[in-house]
mmCIF file of N, CA and C in Angstrom:
data_model
loop_
_atom_site.group_PDB
_atom_site.id
_atom_site.type_symbol
_atom_site.label_atom_id
_atom_site.label_comp_id
_atom_site.label_asym_id
_atom_site.label_seq_id
_atom_site.Cartn_x
_atom_site.Cartn_y
_atom_site.Cartn_z
ATOM 1 N N MET C 1 28.750 33.094 4.019
ATOM 2 C CA MET C 1 27.668 32.702 2.782
ATOM 3 C C MET C 1 28.024 32.940 1.913
ATOM 4 N N LEU C 2 28.226 33.274 0.331
ATOM 5 C CA LEU C 2 28.875 34.216 -0.619
ATOM 6 C C LEU C 2 27.727 35.502 -1.333
ATOM 7 N N GLY C 3 27.603 36.625 -1.015
ATOM 8 C CA GLY C 3 27.271 37.353 -1.149
ATOM 9 C C GLY C 3 26.603 37.048 -3.316
ATOM 10 N N ALA C 4 26.392 38.220 -3.317
ATOM 11 C CA ALA C 4 25.922 38.435 -4.425
ATOM 12 C C ALA C 4 26.945 38.875 -5.582
ATOM 13 N N ALA C 5 27.767 39.942 -4.813
ATOM 14 C CA ALA C 5 29.315 41.262 -4.977
ATOM 15 C C ALA C 5 30.318 40.473 -5.004
ATOM 16 N N GLN C 6 30.443 39.581 -3.608
ATOM 17 C CA GLN C 6 31.845 38.488 -4.217
ATOM 18 C C GLN C 6 31.855 37.747 -4.663
ATOM 19 N N PHE C 7 30.464 37.292 -5.272
ATOM 20 C CA PHE C 7 30.716 35.973 -6.260
ATOM 21 C C PHE C 7 30.959 36.635 -7.440
ATOM 22 N N TYR C 8 30.409 37.636 -7.547
ATOM 23 C CA TYR C 8 30.983 38.289 -9.296
ATOM 24 C C TYR C 8 32.983 38.965 -8.968
ATOM 25 N N ALA C 9 32.854 39.577 -7.477
ATOM 26 C CA ALA C 9 34.142 39.265 -7.825
ATOM 27 C C ALA C 9 35.144 38.463 -7.672
ATOM 28 N N LEU C 10 34.656 37.210 -6.577
ATOM 29 C CA LEU C 10 35.980 36.059 -7.201
ATOM 30 C C LEU C 10 35.846 35.956 -8.695
ATOM 31 N N LEU C 11 34.101 35.682 -9.069
ATOM 32 C CA LEU C 11 34.524 35.449 -10.589
ATOM 33 C C LEU C 11 35.014 36.609 -11.749
ATOM 34 N N ALA C 12 35.363 37.785 -11.542
ATOM 35 C CA ALA C 12 36.227 38.329 -12.449
ATOM 36 C C ALA C 12 37.711 38.186 -12.233
ATOM 37 N N ILE C 13 37.802 38.098 -10.709
ATOM 38 C CA ILE C 13 39.138 37.791 -10.537
ATOM 39 C C ILE C 13 40.054 36.238 -11.093
ATOM 40 N N ILE C 14 38.986 35.512 -11.705
ATOM 41 C CA ILE C 14 38.903 33.935 -11.916
ATOM 42 C C ILE C 14 39.581 34.771 -14.020
ATOM 43 N N SER C 15 38.299 34.808 -14.449
ATOM 44 C CA SER C 15 38.412 35.330 -15.295
ATOM 45 C C SER C 15 39.598 36.659 -15.597
ATOM 46 N N ILE C 16 40.125 36.717 -15.112
ATOM 47 C CA ILE C 16 41.791 37.753 -15.269
ATOM 48 C C ILE C 16 41.970 36.937 -15.095
ATOM 49 N N PHE C 17 42.962 35.826 -13.996
ATOM 50 C CA PHE C 17 43.662 34.598 -14.190
ATOM 51 C C PHE C 17 43.750 34.317 -15.079
ATOM 52 N N SER C 18 42.607 33.319 -15.553
ATOM 53 C CA SER C 18 42.210 32.483 -17.475
ATOM 54 C C SER C 18 42.592 33.441 -18.118
ATOM 55 N N SER C 19 42.792 34.806 -18.758
ATOM 56 C CA SER C 19 42.916 34.914 -19.731
ATOM 57 C C SER C 19 44.187 35.058 -19.469
ATOM 58 N N GLN C 20 44.579 35.276 -18.107
ATOM 59 C CA GLN C 20 46.484 35.539 -19.275
ATOM 60 C C GLN C 20 47.189 34.296 -19.584
ATOM 61 N N LEU C 21 46.319 33.562 -18.579
ATOM 62 C CA LEU C 21 46.614 31.527 -19.046
ATOM 63 C C LEU C 21 46.484 31.816 -20.160
ATOM 64 N N LEU C 22 45.045 31.917 -20.720
ATOM 65 C CA LEU C 22 44.792 32.188 -22.192
ATOM 66 C C LEU C 22 45.868 32.951 -23.056
ATOM 67 N N TYR C 23 46.538 33.973 -23.131
ATOM 68 C CA TYR C 23 46.960 34.592 -24.205
ATOM 69 C C TYR C 23 49.184 34.150 -23.264
ATOM 70 N N LEU C 24 49.092 33.962 -22.118
ATOM 71 C CA LEU C 24 50.451 32.907 -22.513
ATOM 72 C C LEU C 24 50.579 31.949 -23.408
ATOM 73 N N GLY C 25 49.409 31.097 -22.925
ATOM 74 C CA GLY C 25 49.520 29.620 -23.475
ATOM 75 C C GLY C 25 49.677 29.487 -24.773
ATOM 76 N N VAL C 26 48.609 30.920 -25.696
ATOM 77 C CA VAL C 26 48.748 30.856 -27.323
ATOM 78 C C VAL C 26 49.544 31.614 -27.769
ATOM 79 N N LYS C 27 50.283 33.097 -27.110
ATOM 80 C CA LYS C 27 51.410 33.904 -27.493
ATOM 81 C C LYS C 27 53.207 32.418 -27.468
ATOM 82 N N LEU C 28 53.313 31.790 -26.186
ATOM 83 C CA LEU C 28 54.137 31.145 -25.939
ATOM 84 C C LEU C 28 53.376 29.811 -26.611
ATOM 85 N N GLN C 29 53.378 29.222 -27.423
ATOM 86 C CA GLN C 29 53.023 28.012 -27.914
ATOM 87 C C GLN C 29 52.772 27.171 -26.028
ATOM 88 N N ARG C 30 51.985 27.151 -25.286
ATOM 89 C CA ARG C 30 52.226 26.339 -23.905
ATOM 90 C C ARG C 30 51.151 25.674 -23.949
ATOM 91 N N LYS C 31 50.736 24.397 -24.239
ATOM 92 C CA LYS C 31 50.373 23.660 -24.350
ATOM 93 C C LYS C 31 49.724 23.370 -22.892
ATOM 94 N N PHE C 32 50.078 23.302 -21.754
ATOM 95 C CA PHE C 32 49.469 22.765 -20.534
ATOM 96 C C PHE C 32 48.392 23.722 -20.313
ATOM 97 N N CYS C 33 49.296 25.369 -20.783
ATOM 98 C CA CYS C 33 48.680 26.969 -20.101
ATOM 99 C C CYS C 33 47.261 26.843 -20.901
ATOM 100 N N LEU C 34 47.148 26.330 -21.809
ATOM 101 C CA LEU C 34 45.326 26.079 -22.446
ATOM 102 C C LEU C 34 44.406 24.733 -22.467
ATOM 103 N N LEU C 35 45.663 23.728 -21.308
ATOM 104 C CA LEU C 35 44.487 23.070 -20.916
ATOM 105 C C LEU C 35 44.117 23.572 -19.543
ATOM 106 N N LEU C 36 44.602 23.518 -18.753
ATOM 107 C CA LEU C 36 44.712 24.927 -18.013
ATOM 108 C C LEU C 36 43.536 25.986 -17.530
ATOM 109 N N TRP C 37 43.406 26.665 -18.741
ATOM 110 C CA TRP C 37 42.634 27.909 -19.185
ATOM 111 C C TRP C 37 41.224 26.895 -19.059
ATOM 112 N N LEU C 38 41.273 25.429 -20.441
ATOM 113 C CA LEU C 38 39.993 24.919 -20.215
ATOM 114 C C LEU C 38 39.231 24.414 -18.973
ATOM 115 N N TYR C 39 40.412 24.002 -17.952
ATOM 116 C CA TYR C 39 39.713 23.935 -17.112
ATOM 117 C C TYR C 39 39.781 24.541 -16.286
ATOM 118 N N VAL C 40 40.145 24.949 -15.500
ATOM 119 C CA VAL C 40 40.042 26.135 -15.281
ATOM 120 C C VAL C 40 37.426 26.941 -15.289
ATOM 121 N N SER C 41 37.911 27.395 -17.224
ATOM 122 C CA SER C 41 36.612 27.939 -17.492
ATOM 123 C C SER C 41 35.834 26.867 -17.353
ATOM 124 N N ILE C 42 36.102 25.327 -17.397
ATOM 125 C CA ILE C 42 34.685 24.961 -17.112
ATOM 126 C C ILE C 42 34.014 24.619 -15.230
ATOM 127 N N VAL C 43 35.043 24.525 -14.803
ATOM 128 C CA VAL C 43 34.849 25.366 -13.788
ATOM 129 C C VAL C 43 33.996 26.345 -12.980
ATOM 130 N N PHE C 44 34.592 27.639 -13.842
ATOM 131 C CA PHE C 44 34.168 28.559 -14.169
ATOM 132 C C PHE C 44 32.202 28.256 -14.314
ATOM 133 N N ALA C 45 32.675 27.484 -15.643
ATOM 134 C CA ALA C 45 30.545 27.656 -15.773
ATOM 135 C C ALA C 45 30.348 26.756 -15.090
ATOM 136 N N LEU C 46 30.517 25.833 -15.053
ATOM 137 C CA LEU C 46 29.785 25.142 -13.711
ATOM 138 C C LEU C 46 29.485 25.939 -11.988
ATOM 139 N N ALA C 47 30.217 27.453 -12.111
ATOM 140 C CA ALA C 47 29.957 27.351 -11.051
ATOM 141 C C ALA C 47 29.332 28.307 -11.119
ATOM 142 N N PHE C 48 29.604 28.978 -11.960
ATOM 143 C CA PHE C 48 28.681 30.144 -12.890
ATOM 144 C C PHE C 48 26.854 29.744 -12.695
ATOM 145 N N CYS C 49 26.362 28.282 -13.515
ATOM 146 C CA CYS C 49 25.767 27.938 -13.293
ATOM 147 C C CYS C 49 25.280 27.654 -12.500
ATOM 148 N N PHE C 50 25.600 27.192 -11.421
ATOM 149 C CA PHE C 50 24.918 26.918 -9.784
ATOM 150 C C PHE C 50 23.984 27.842 -10.047
ATOM 151 N N TYR C 51 25.799 28.847 -9.774
ATOM 152 C CA TYR C 51 24.950 30.201 -8.457
ATOM 153 C C TYR C 51 23.859 30.493 -9.563
ATOM 154 N N THR C 52 23.442 30.955 -10.489
ATOM 155 C CA THR C 52 22.218 31.439 -11.106
ATOM 156 C C THR C 52 21.483 30.462 -10.398
ATOM 157 N N LEU C 53 21.217 29.617 -11.471
ATOM 158 C CA LEU C 53 20.318 28.869 -10.974
ATOM 159 C C LEU C 53 19.416 28.118 -10.008
ATOM 160 N N PHE C 54 20.373 28.381 -9.150
ATOM 161 C CA PHE C 54 20.271 27.284 -7.792
ATOM 162 C C PHE C 54 20.344 28.910 -6.954
ATOM 163 N N ILE C 55 20.994 29.688 -6.486
ATOM 164 C CA ILE C 55 21.621 30.656 -5.381
ATOM 165 C C ILE C 55 20.422 32.401 -5.633
ATOM 166 N N ALA C 56 20.814 31.997 -6.340
ATOM 167 C CA ALA C 56 20.314 33.778 -6.949
ATOM 168 C C ALA C 56 19.812 33.783 -8.985
ATOM 169 N N TYR C 57 18.978 32.685 -8.782
ATOM 170 C CA TYR C 57 17.648 32.988 -10.130
ATOM 171 C C TYR C 57 17.130 33.782 -10.178
ATOM 172 N N ALA C 58 17.341 34.855 -11.365
ATOM 173 C CA ALA C 58 16.760 35.310 -11.819
ATOM 174 C C ALA C 58 16.182 36.174 -13.490
ATOM 175 N N PRO C 59 14.499 35.554 -13.122
ATOM 176 C CA PRO C 59 14.172 34.533 -15.282
ATOM 177 C C PRO C 59 14.468 35.856 -15.978
ATOM 178 N N ARG C 60 14.223 37.331 -15.455
ATOM 179 C CA ARG C 60 15.156 38.166 -16.805
ATOM 180 C C ARG C 60 16.337 37.759 -16.650
ATOM 181 N N MET C 61 17.552 37.199 -16.025
ATOM 182 C CA MET C 61 18.528 37.599 -16.295
ATOM 183 C C MET C 61 19.004 36.155 -17.464
ATOM 184 N N LEU C 62 18.381 35.328 -17.060
ATOM 185 C CA LEU C 62 17.957 33.687 -17.683
ATOM 186 C C LEU C 62 19.222 33.732 -19.004
ATOM 187 N N ILE C 63 17.828 34.358 -20.387
ATOM 188 C CA ILE C 63 18.949 34.629 -21.439
ATOM 189 C C ILE C 63 20.401 35.334 -21.619
ATOM 190 N N LEU C 64 20.237 36.130 -21.039
ATOM 191 C CA LEU C 64 21.938 37.048 -20.923
ATOM 192 C C LEU C 64 22.490 35.559 -20.083
ATOM 193 N N HIS C 65 22.141 34.418 -19.403
ATOM 194 C CA HIS C 65 23.659 33.751 -18.894
ATOM 195 C C HIS C 65 23.462 32.650 -19.903
ATOM 196 N N CYS C 66 22.443 32.956 -20.340
ATOM 197 C CA CYS C 66 22.775 31.178 -21.613
ATOM 198 C C CYS C 66 23.329 31.630 -22.527
ATOM 199 N N ILE C 67 23.052 32.708 -22.554
ATOM 200 C CA ILE C 67 24.463 33.401 -24.159
ATOM 201 C C ILE C 67 25.546 33.487 -24.102
ATOM 202 N N ALA C 68 26.195 34.288 -22.517
ATOM 203 C CA ALA C 68 26.930 33.992 -21.998
ATOM 204 C C ALA C 68 27.579 32.734 -21.685
ATOM 205 N N ILE C 69 26.878 31.949 -21.228
ATOM 206 C CA ILE C 69 27.646 29.542 -21.032
ATOM 207 C C ILE C 69 28.416 29.671 -22.790
ATOM 208 N N LEU C 70 26.628 29.445 -23.453
ATOM 209 C CA LEU C 70 27.457 29.266 -25.255
ATOM 210 C C LEU C 70 28.148 30.000 -25.711
ATOM 211 N N LEU C 71 28.735 31.562 -25.419
ATOM 212 C CA LEU C 71 29.698 32.134 -25.753
ATOM 213 C C LEU C 71 31.212 31.413 -25.011
ATOM 214 N N LEU C 72 30.895 30.837 -23.847
ATOM 215 C CA LEU C 72 32.512 30.610 -23.773
ATOM 216 C C LEU C 72 32.534 28.684 -23.771
ATOM 217 N N ALA C 73 31.492 28.572 -24.417
ATOM 218 C CA ALA C 73 31.782 27.065 -24.900
ATOM 219 C C ALA C 73 31.796 26.759 -25.709
ATOM 220 N N TYR C 74 32.088 28.527 -27.304
ATOM 221 C CA TYR C 74 32.472 28.684 -28.517
ATOM 222 C C TYR C 74 33.722 28.749 -27.917
ATOM 223 N N PHE C 75 34.419 29.801 -26.964
ATOM 224 C CA PHE C 75 35.729 29.830 -26.741
ATOM 225 C C PHE C 75 36.105 28.471 -26.420
ATOM 226 N N MET C 76 36.116 27.834 -26.366
ATOM 227 C CA MET C 76 36.723 26.550 -25.691
ATOM 228 C C MET C 76 36.773 25.266 -26.236
ATOM 229 N N LEU C 77 35.759 25.242 -26.965
ATOM 230 C CA LEU C 77 35.474 24.854 -28.850
ATOM 231 C C LEU C 77 36.925 24.988 -29.504
ATOM 232 N N ILE C 78 37.365 26.191 -29.317
ATOM 233 C CA ILE C 78 38.411 27.641 -30.603
ATOM 234 C C ILE C 78 39.637 26.776 -29.962
ATOM 235 N N VAL C 79 40.203 26.981 -28.461
ATOM 236 C CA VAL C 79 40.989 26.374 -28.005
ATOM 237 C C VAL C 79 41.174 25.126 -27.975
ATOM 238 N N LEU C 80 40.795 24.374 -27.990
ATOM 239 C CA LEU C 80 40.515 22.837 -27.806
ATOM 240 C C LEU C 80 41.092 22.657 -29.547
ATOM 241 N N SER C 81 40.619 22.637 -30.396
ATOM 242 C CA SER C 81 41.298 22.994 -31.823
ATOM 243 C C SER C 81 42.516 22.776 -31.898
ATOM 244 N N TYR C 82 42.515 24.356 -31.357
ATOM 245 C CA TYR C 82 43.875 24.994 -31.203
ATOM 246 C C TYR C 82 45.003 24.171 -30.264
ATOM 247 N N TYR C 83 44.533 23.535 -29.419
ATOM 248 C CA TYR C 83 45.475 22.050 -28.333
ATOM 249 C C TYR C 83 45.680 21.176 -29.411
ATOM 250 N N LEU C 84 45.018 20.496 -30.310
ATOM 251 C CA LEU C 84 44.870 19.187 -31.025
ATOM 252 C C LEU C 84 45.843 20.164 -32.248
ATOM 253 N N GLN C 85 45.960 21.159 -32.679
ATOM 254 C CA GLN C 85 46.540 20.957 -33.653
ATOM 255 C C GLN C 85 48.607 21.334 -33.139
ATOM 256 N N LEU C 86 48.579 22.483 -31.882
ATOM 257 C CA LEU C 86 49.293 21.962 -31.082
ATOM 258 C C LEU C 86 50.005 20.735 -31.078
ATOM 259 N N GLU C 87 48.908 19.895 -30.425
ATOM 260 C CA GLU C 87 49.561 18.382 -30.310
ATOM 261 C C GLU C 87 49.946 17.732 -31.777
ATOM 262 N N ARG C 88 49.355 18.195 -32.425
ATOM 263 C CA ARG C 88 49.424 17.069 -34.380
ATOM 264 C C ARG C 88 50.259 17.863 -34.436
ATOM 265 N N ALA C 89 51.546 19.370 -34.530
ATOM 266 C CA ALA C 89 52.245 19.772 -34.997
ATOM 267 C C ALA C 89 53.533 19.538 -34.422
ATOM 268 N N GLU C 90 52.960 18.472 -33.238
ATOM 269 C CA GLU C 90 54.743 18.429 -32.042
ATOM 270 C C GLU C 90 54.594 16.172 -32.922
ATOM 271 N N ASP C 91 53.421 16.046 -32.569
ATOM 272 C CA ASP C 91 53.876 14.929 -33.690
ATOM 273 C C ASP C 91 53.562 14.593 -34.615
ATOM 274 N N SER C 92 54.292 15.364 -35.313
ATOM 275 C CA SER C 92 54.018 15.227 -37.237
ATOM 276 C C SER C 92 55.143 14.311 -37.723
ATOM 277 N N PRO C 93 54.622 13.386 -38.527
ATOM 278 C CA PRO C 93 56.203 12.877 -38.607
ATOM 279 C C PRO C 93 56.911 13.070 -39.513
ATOM 280 N N ASP C 94 56.034 14.054 -40.789
ATOM 281 C CA ASP C 94 56.956 14.494 -41.332
ATOM 282 C C ASP C 94 58.101 15.848 -40.997
ATOM 283 N N MET C 95 58.836 15.472 -40.251
ATOM 284 C CA MET C 95 60.058 16.564 -39.822
ATOM 285 C C MET C 95 60.664 15.942 -40.799
ATOM 286 N N GLU C 96 61.744 17.203 -41.369
ATOM 287 C CA GLU C 96 62.094 17.010 -42.417
ATOM 288 C C GLU C 96 64.159 17.575 -41.768
ATOM 289 N N VAL C 97 64.771 16.108 -42.297
ATOM 290 C CA VAL C 97 66.315 15.713 -41.443
ATOM 291 C C VAL C 97 67.311 16.477 -42.351
ATOM 292 N N LEU C 98 67.905 17.390 -42.214
ATOM 293 C CA LEU C 98 68.803 18.687 -43.148
ATOM 294 C C LEU C 98 69.989 17.797 -43.016
ATOM 295 N N PHE C 99 70.517 16.436 -42.509
ATOM 296 C CA PHE C 99 71.900 15.970 -42.205
ATOM 297 C C PHE C 99 71.987 14.577 -41.447
ATOM 298 N N SER C 100 71.998 13.054 -41.378
ATOM 299 C CA SER C 100 72.675 12.119 -40.849
ATOM 300 C C SER C 100 73.929 12.279 -40.043
ATOM 301 N N ALA C 101 73.731 11.117 -38.499
ATOM 302 C CA ALA C 101 74.663 11.064 -37.432
ATOM 303 C C ALA C 101 75.913 10.633 -38.554
ATOM 304 N N THR C 102 75.348 9.817 -39.594
ATOM 305 C CA THR C 102 77.205 9.581 -40.384
ATOM 306 C C THR C 102 77.405 10.094 -41.972
ATOM 307 N N ALA C 103 76.519 11.396 -41.821
ATOM 308 C CA ALA C 103 77.518 12.546 -42.738
ATOM 309 C C ALA C 103 78.033 13.615 -41.789
ATOM 310 N N VAL C 104 78.356 13.693 -40.914
ATOM 311 C CA VAL C 104 78.880 14.705 -40.147
ATOM 312 C C VAL C 104 80.306 13.893 -38.918
#
């Protein structure tokens, strides 16, 4: 069984991995990294909620955990909107054609 210290260490490792994914996705505009970050964050949030509610329930920390989950959800919405913006920019029909094949 995973102890509290091991669980939080595992969450820290996952956080480092997901932050690197987010950095690569934004810096290089890679949609795959953004989607993978979203999936990892969802699994991270579900595991964190399950662990804090059912295994290591501490009522005095519940408010802090709720704030952390709400903050994570806020960042997920920001990344999702950026992902949709990249999708829209990629599929934009407003691309300007500078020359045609017959003009060359």
